[in-house]
Short mmCIF file of C-alpha atoms and ligand atoms in Angstrom, two decimals:
data_model
loop_
_atom_site.label_atom_id
_atom_site.label_comp_id
_atom_site.label_asym_id
_atom_site.label_seq_id
_atom_site.Cartn_x
_atom_site.Cartn_y
_atom_site.Cartn_z
CA MET A 1 104.22 179.94 46.03
CA ALA A 2 107.78 179.30 47.18
CA ASP A 3 108.45 176.25 45.01
CA ALA A 4 106.86 177.46 41.77
CA MET A 5 108.81 176.36 38.74
CA ARG A 6 110.08 179.32 36.73
CA VAL A 7 109.73 178.89 32.98
CA ARG A 8 111.47 181.36 30.70
CA ILE A 9 109.68 182.20 27.50
CA ALA A 10 110.96 183.89 24.33
CA LEU A 11 108.19 185.46 22.28
CA LEU A 12 109.30 185.48 18.65
CA GLY A 13 106.71 187.55 16.82
CA PHE A 14 104.65 190.11 18.62
CA GLY A 15 101.68 190.64 16.32
CA PRO A 16 98.11 190.16 17.57
CA VAL A 17 98.76 186.60 18.83
CA GLY A 18 102.10 187.33 20.56
CA ARG A 19 100.66 190.48 22.10
CA SER A 20 97.59 188.56 23.30
CA PHE A 21 99.84 185.97 24.94
CA ALA A 22 101.65 188.75 26.82
CA GLU A 23 98.27 190.19 27.83
CA ILE A 24 97.24 186.85 29.30
CA VAL A 25 100.52 186.58 31.23
CA ALA A 26 100.12 190.16 32.47
CA ASP A 27 96.58 189.41 33.66
CA ARG A 28 97.02 186.02 35.26
CA ALA A 29 100.62 185.07 36.00
CA SER A 30 99.79 184.89 39.70
CA GLU A 31 96.71 182.77 39.12
CA LEU A 32 98.71 180.39 36.91
CA GLU A 33 101.33 180.17 39.63
CA ARG A 34 98.69 179.28 42.19
CA ARG A 35 96.89 176.75 39.99
CA TYR A 36 99.82 175.10 38.23
CA GLY A 37 102.87 175.92 40.33
CA VAL A 38 104.55 177.66 37.42
CA TRP A 39 105.83 181.19 37.04
CA LEU A 40 105.78 182.21 33.38
CA SER A 41 108.61 184.64 32.82
CA ILE A 42 108.88 186.33 29.42
CA THR A 43 112.60 186.87 28.91
CA ALA A 44 112.59 188.00 25.27
CA ALA A 45 110.10 189.60 22.90
CA VAL A 46 110.79 190.48 19.30
CA ASP A 47 108.73 192.11 16.55
CA ARG A 48 109.54 193.37 13.05
CA THR A 49 111.20 196.51 14.38
CA GLY A 50 113.35 195.20 17.21
CA GLY A 51 113.09 193.57 20.56
CA VAL A 52 113.94 193.38 24.20
CA VAL A 53 115.68 190.77 26.35
CA ASP A 54 116.16 190.27 30.04
CA PRO A 55 116.92 186.76 31.32
CA ASP A 56 115.60 187.88 34.71
CA GLY A 57 112.18 188.50 33.22
CA LEU A 58 110.33 191.33 31.52
CA ASP A 59 107.14 192.95 32.68
CA ALA A 60 104.41 191.56 30.41
CA GLY A 61 102.22 194.64 30.94
CA LEU A 62 105.05 196.95 29.85
CA LEU A 63 105.60 194.81 26.76
CA VAL A 64 101.97 195.25 25.77
CA GLN A 65 102.17 198.98 26.42
CA ALA A 66 105.34 199.30 24.35
CA LYS A 67 103.69 197.39 21.49
CA ARG A 68 100.58 199.55 21.61
CA ALA A 69 102.88 202.58 21.31
CA GLY A 70 104.60 201.05 18.24
CA SER A 71 107.09 198.28 19.03
CA VAL A 72 108.44 196.14 21.84
CA ALA A 73 111.75 197.87 21.02
CA GLY A 74 110.27 200.80 22.94
CA TYR A 75 110.28 198.79 26.20
CA PRO A 76 111.55 201.26 28.81
CA GLY A 77 115.30 201.16 29.37
CA LYS A 78 115.93 197.80 27.69
CA GLY A 79 114.31 197.75 24.23
CA ARG A 80 116.58 197.76 21.19
CA LEU A 81 115.66 198.78 17.65
CA GLY A 82 116.96 196.23 15.16
CA LEU A 83 117.45 193.44 17.72
CA GLY A 84 117.02 190.21 15.76
CA SER A 85 115.12 187.11 16.86
CA LEU A 86 118.07 184.75 16.89
CA GLU A 87 120.21 187.04 19.02
CA ALA A 88 117.29 187.63 21.35
CA LEU A 89 116.65 183.89 21.59
CA SER A 90 120.22 183.09 22.52
CA LEU A 91 120.38 185.88 25.12
CA SER A 92 117.00 184.98 26.60
CA HIS A 93 117.96 181.71 28.36
CA ALA A 94 114.46 180.65 27.31
CA ASP A 95 113.17 177.17 28.09
CA ILE A 96 110.35 177.56 25.57
CA ALA A 97 110.30 179.56 22.33
CA LEU A 98 106.88 180.77 21.21
CA GLU A 99 106.82 181.28 17.46
CA ALA A 100 104.10 183.63 16.28
CA THR A 101 105.58 185.51 13.34
CA SER A 102 103.52 185.99 10.17
CA VAL A 103 102.79 183.14 7.81
CA ASN A 104 105.05 182.94 4.76
CA LEU A 105 104.17 179.93 2.65
CA LYS A 106 106.94 180.57 0.12
CA ASP A 107 109.91 179.60 2.28
CA GLY A 108 108.51 179.58 5.82
CA GLU A 109 110.78 182.40 6.96
CA PRO A 110 111.55 183.78 9.39
CA GLY A 111 109.56 181.22 11.40
CA LEU A 112 111.25 178.13 9.99
CA THR A 113 114.72 179.30 11.04
CA HIS A 114 113.38 180.30 14.45
CA VAL A 115 111.95 176.83 15.02
CA ARG A 116 115.07 175.04 13.77
CA MET A 117 117.34 177.17 15.95
CA ALA A 118 115.16 176.87 19.03
CA LEU A 119 114.81 173.08 18.78
CA SER A 120 118.47 172.48 18.02
CA SER A 121 119.48 174.60 21.00
CA GLY A 122 117.45 172.28 23.23
CA ARG A 123 114.40 174.48 23.69
CA HIS A 124 110.79 173.43 23.54
CA VAL A 125 108.78 175.20 20.84
CA VAL A 126 105.15 176.25 20.86
CA ILE A 127 104.08 177.51 17.48
CA ALA A 128 101.08 179.44 16.16
CA ASN A 129 102.61 180.15 12.76
CA LYS A 130 101.50 177.46 10.33
CA ALA A 131 104.10 177.94 7.60
CA PRO A 132 107.07 176.07 9.18
CA LEU A 133 104.87 173.03 9.81
CA VAL A 134 103.26 173.14 6.38
CA LEU A 135 106.65 173.22 4.69
CA ALA A 136 108.73 171.01 7.00
CA TYR A 137 106.53 168.96 9.35
CA PRO A 138 108.58 165.70 9.25
CA GLU A 139 111.91 167.52 9.56
CA LEU A 140 110.79 169.61 12.54
CA LEU A 141 109.22 166.66 14.34
CA SER A 142 112.38 164.62 13.96
CA LEU A 143 114.51 167.58 15.06
CA ALA A 144 112.43 167.86 18.22
CA ARG A 145 112.83 164.13 18.83
CA ARG A 146 116.58 164.27 18.26
CA TYR A 147 117.02 167.05 20.82
CA GLY A 148 114.52 165.56 23.28
CA VAL A 149 112.26 168.60 23.32
CA ALA A 150 108.59 169.24 22.60
CA LEU A 151 107.14 170.85 19.49
CA LYS A 152 103.53 171.83 20.22
CA PHE A 153 101.23 173.30 17.62
CA SER A 154 97.66 173.08 18.87
CA ALA A 155 97.24 176.80 18.01
CA THR A 156 97.68 176.07 14.29
CA LEU A 157 94.55 173.95 13.89
CA GLY A 158 91.77 176.52 14.15
CA GLY A 159 92.50 179.03 16.91
CA SER A 160 91.63 177.52 20.26
CA LEU A 161 89.74 174.51 18.87
CA PRO A 162 91.26 171.40 20.51
CA THR A 163 91.49 169.78 17.07
CA TYR A 164 94.80 168.06 17.74
CA ASN A 165 93.87 166.60 21.10
CA LEU A 166 90.52 165.39 19.82
CA GLY A 167 91.81 163.89 16.59
CA ALA A 168 95.14 162.46 17.76
CA ARG A 169 94.42 161.57 21.37
CA ASP A 170 90.71 161.27 22.07
CA LEU A 171 89.83 159.38 18.90
CA ALA A 172 92.79 157.03 19.17
CA GLY A 173 91.96 153.60 17.78
CA CYS A 174 89.17 154.88 15.54
CA VAL A 175 89.39 155.04 11.77
CA ILE A 176 88.72 158.61 10.68
CA GLU A 177 86.59 158.25 7.58
CA ARG A 178 85.95 161.89 6.89
CA VAL A 179 86.76 165.28 8.35
CA ASP A 180 84.64 168.38 7.64
CA ALA A 181 86.18 171.54 8.99
CA ILE A 182 85.68 175.27 9.14
CA LEU A 183 89.20 176.16 10.18
CA ASN A 184 89.59 179.64 8.72
CA GLY A 185 87.69 182.17 10.78
CA THR A 186 88.09 185.00 8.29
CA SER A 187 86.57 183.27 5.26
CA HIS A 188 83.80 181.83 7.41
CA TYR A 189 83.07 185.29 8.76
CA ILE A 190 83.08 186.87 5.30
CA LEU A 191 80.83 184.19 3.77
CA SER A 192 78.44 184.37 6.73
CA ARG A 193 78.12 188.12 6.25
CA MET A 194 77.72 187.70 2.49
CA ASN A 195 75.07 185.01 3.06
CA ALA A 196 73.23 187.66 5.11
CA GLY A 197 73.48 190.18 2.26
CA ASP A 198 76.55 192.23 3.23
CA PRO A 199 79.27 193.10 0.72
CA TYR A 200 82.55 191.18 0.64
CA GLU A 201 84.72 194.27 1.21
CA THR A 202 82.86 195.38 4.35
CA ALA A 203 83.15 191.92 5.86
CA LEU A 204 86.86 191.64 5.04
CA ARG A 205 87.57 195.05 6.61
CA GLU A 206 85.74 193.97 9.77
CA ALA A 207 87.74 190.71 9.93
CA GLN A 208 90.91 192.80 9.71
CA ARG A 209 89.70 195.17 12.41
CA LEU A 210 89.00 192.17 14.65
CA GLU A 211 92.58 191.00 13.99
CA ILE A 212 91.50 187.56 12.81
CA ALA A 213 92.67 188.01 9.20
CA GLU A 214 96.24 187.13 8.32
CA ARG A 215 98.69 189.97 7.76
CA ASP A 216 98.27 189.12 4.06
CA PRO A 217 94.50 188.46 3.89
CA ARG A 218 94.84 186.70 0.52
CA LEU A 219 95.94 183.70 2.59
CA ASP A 220 92.45 183.66 4.10
CA VAL A 221 90.22 184.53 1.15
CA GLU A 222 92.08 182.44 -1.42
CA GLY A 223 91.88 179.38 0.83
CA TRP A 224 95.58 178.96 1.71
CA ASP A 225 95.16 179.36 5.45
CA ALA A 226 92.47 176.68 5.55
CA ALA A 227 94.59 174.48 3.28
CA SER A 228 97.61 174.98 5.55
CA LYS A 229 95.60 173.81 8.54
CA LEU A 230 94.40 170.79 6.56
CA VAL A 231 98.03 169.91 5.73
CA ILE A 232 98.97 170.06 9.42
CA LEU A 233 95.87 168.05 10.36
CA ALA A 234 96.65 165.44 7.70
CA ASN A 235 100.25 165.05 8.87
CA SER A 236 99.61 165.10 12.58
CA ILE A 237 96.23 163.37 12.91
CA LEU A 238 95.66 161.35 9.72
CA ASN A 239 99.33 160.34 9.55
CA ILE A 240 99.72 161.06 5.86
CA PRO A 241 102.61 163.13 4.46
CA ALA A 242 100.33 165.65 2.74
CA ARG A 243 101.66 168.86 1.26
CA LEU A 244 99.89 172.01 0.07
CA GLU A 245 100.05 170.87 -3.54
CA ASP A 246 98.01 167.76 -2.65
CA ILE A 247 94.99 169.91 -1.78
CA ALA A 248 92.44 171.17 -4.28
CA VAL A 249 92.03 174.77 -3.12
CA THR A 250 89.26 177.19 -4.15
CA GLY A 251 88.92 180.63 -2.60
CA ILE A 252 85.92 182.86 -2.07
CA THR A 253 86.95 185.95 -4.03
CA HIS A 254 85.12 185.02 -7.22
CA LEU A 255 81.71 184.41 -5.66
CA GLY A 256 78.62 186.36 -6.64
CA ARG A 257 75.26 186.72 -4.89
CA GLU A 258 73.77 184.01 -7.08
CA ASP A 259 76.24 181.45 -5.66
CA LEU A 260 75.17 181.97 -2.04
CA PRO A 261 74.58 180.67 0.61
CA LEU A 262 77.93 178.93 0.98
CA THR A 263 80.30 177.85 3.75
CA MET A 264 84.08 177.63 3.44
CA LEU A 265 84.92 174.02 4.19
CA GLY A 266 88.03 171.88 4.40
CA VAL A 267 87.40 168.21 3.74
CA ALA A 268 89.51 165.07 4.16
CA LEU A 269 87.85 161.97 2.72
CA ARG A 270 89.34 158.54 3.34
CA ARG A 271 89.81 156.45 0.23
CA PRO A 272 89.61 152.64 0.11
CA ASP A 273 93.44 152.54 -0.18
CA GLY A 274 93.75 154.25 3.22
CA GLY A 275 94.85 157.59 1.76
CA TYR A 276 92.77 160.76 1.93
CA THR A 277 91.45 163.12 -0.70
CA LEU A 278 91.87 166.68 0.54
CA LYS A 279 90.09 169.81 -0.59
CA VAL A 280 89.22 173.30 0.57
CA GLY A 281 86.54 175.53 -0.90
CA PRO A 282 83.06 176.99 -0.59
CA GLU A 283 80.34 174.36 -0.20
CA ARG A 284 76.60 174.34 0.21
CA LEU A 285 75.93 172.50 3.48
CA SER A 286 72.73 170.57 4.09
CA GLN A 287 70.58 172.03 6.87
CA ASP A 288 71.30 169.08 9.14
CA HIS A 289 75.08 169.31 8.80
CA PRO A 290 76.61 169.91 12.27
CA LEU A 291 78.45 172.99 10.92
CA ALA A 292 75.51 174.46 8.97
CA HIS A 293 74.41 176.99 11.56
CA LEU A 294 77.61 178.30 13.11
CA PRO A 295 77.49 182.03 13.87
CA PRO A 296 79.80 184.33 11.86
CA LEU A 297 82.84 184.35 14.17
CA SER A 298 82.98 180.59 14.56
CA MET A 299 85.11 177.70 13.55
CA GLY A 300 84.32 174.02 13.88
CA ILE A 301 85.27 170.51 12.94
CA VAL A 302 83.49 167.19 12.57
CA PHE A 303 85.40 163.92 12.72
CA HIS A 304 83.41 161.05 11.19
CA THR A 305 84.80 157.82 12.60
CA ASP A 306 83.95 154.14 12.48
CA LEU A 307 83.82 153.46 16.22
CA VAL A 308 82.22 156.56 17.71
CA GLY A 309 80.38 158.09 14.78
CA PRO A 310 80.51 161.81 14.07
CA MET A 311 82.02 164.00 16.76
CA ALA A 312 81.88 167.79 16.41
CA ILE A 313 83.47 170.70 18.21
CA THR A 314 82.86 174.37 17.57
CA VAL A 315 84.07 177.65 18.97
CA ASN A 316 83.11 181.29 18.67
CA GLU A 317 86.19 183.51 18.68
CA ARG A 318 86.21 187.28 18.67
CA GLY A 319 89.85 188.02 17.95
CA PRO A 320 93.32 186.60 18.50
CA LYS A 321 93.20 185.91 22.25
CA PRO A 322 91.81 182.35 21.96
CA THR A 323 94.77 181.44 19.72
CA ALA A 324 97.09 182.81 22.40
CA ALA A 325 95.16 180.71 24.92
CA ALA A 326 95.89 177.66 22.76
CA MET A 327 99.61 178.50 23.00
CA LEU A 328 99.19 178.79 26.76
CA ARG A 329 97.64 175.30 26.97
CA ASP A 330 100.62 173.94 25.02
CA VAL A 331 103.02 175.71 27.39
CA LEU A 332 101.19 174.32 30.42
CA GLU A 333 101.25 170.81 28.96
CA ILE A 334 105.02 171.04 28.52
CA VAL A 335 105.37 172.33 32.07
CA ARG A 336 103.18 169.53 33.47
CA LYS A 337 105.41 166.91 31.82
CA GLU A 338 108.60 168.63 33.05
CA LYS A 339 107.29 168.64 36.59
CA LYS A 340 106.59 164.90 36.62
N1 HSE B 401 93.58 184.12 9.73
C1 HSE B 401 93.25 182.99 10.53
C2 HSE B 401 91.77 182.77 10.50
C3 HSE B 401 93.75 183.19 11.92
O1 HSE B 401 91.05 183.64 9.97
O2 HSE B 401 91.30 181.76 10.95
C4 HSE B 401 93.89 181.93 12.71
O3 HSE B 401 94.73 181.01 12.10
#
């Protein structure tokens, strides 16, 4: 397509999600060009070891190959050990920075600095890493507004589940009275396997093999990943300035056979004063609950509203690619607006 719009992308973080995004680009850049009139050009990719930059565009397939062999720093001819994200970002001429480094709930780094730098240099940001939003949602949103760029985070609310669009856009005008959510795939998977009689350790190892567990799996099994998603949901959909410390969090590591069957649930319950009570922990669901029978690799959410009643969405995800697909939908939404 002669008049396809070229969009330069910097991939900051090349773990399972970043790699999956590059895989999607490698597989279907031409199809995306045909369908959306956009040519997605990855101009920088950085992992923990180093990175590679070429403002003219890197070969997404070679990036994936280099990563499988160890690091994107091994990209033929151009990769550099020790190349840092900020240098790569500034050399990349990227229009959109994709932030997919590991979650660090202590200080949000390195993701928080990546997002601040990208926004304040006039770049759109698409983020899969929850920590910067959990720790600095209002600041980052106002930074994006100040620089007239987009900050998209639909990949932080349960993999590919369109939680944000449903809650913030499609239920506009409704009062959300309660949210029930299975937003952490790993703990749902582990509890489902334990409910079926399997040991905790076996299920956790399998979640790690499937690349759905966090780099530090305590974030999953102690409830912090689900709580992080609830914080982002509360800020972005319920419009309350919730923080992690506002959530009562219980993990699944202490459970014994006698406690089962249980499902790891995040709940937001609207109070008469308009605020919400937020909690995350294992719950016994009634048989008729819309999330009671989700298969092991699923996530799901139910919005209970005054005008349209309960509305539920679920997904079955076998690995990190659906989260990368959520980043792609954010990228395409930015592109669609730019093209208008
Ligand atoms: N560790 C997360 C999960 C990955 O298990 O759901 C997606 O945020």
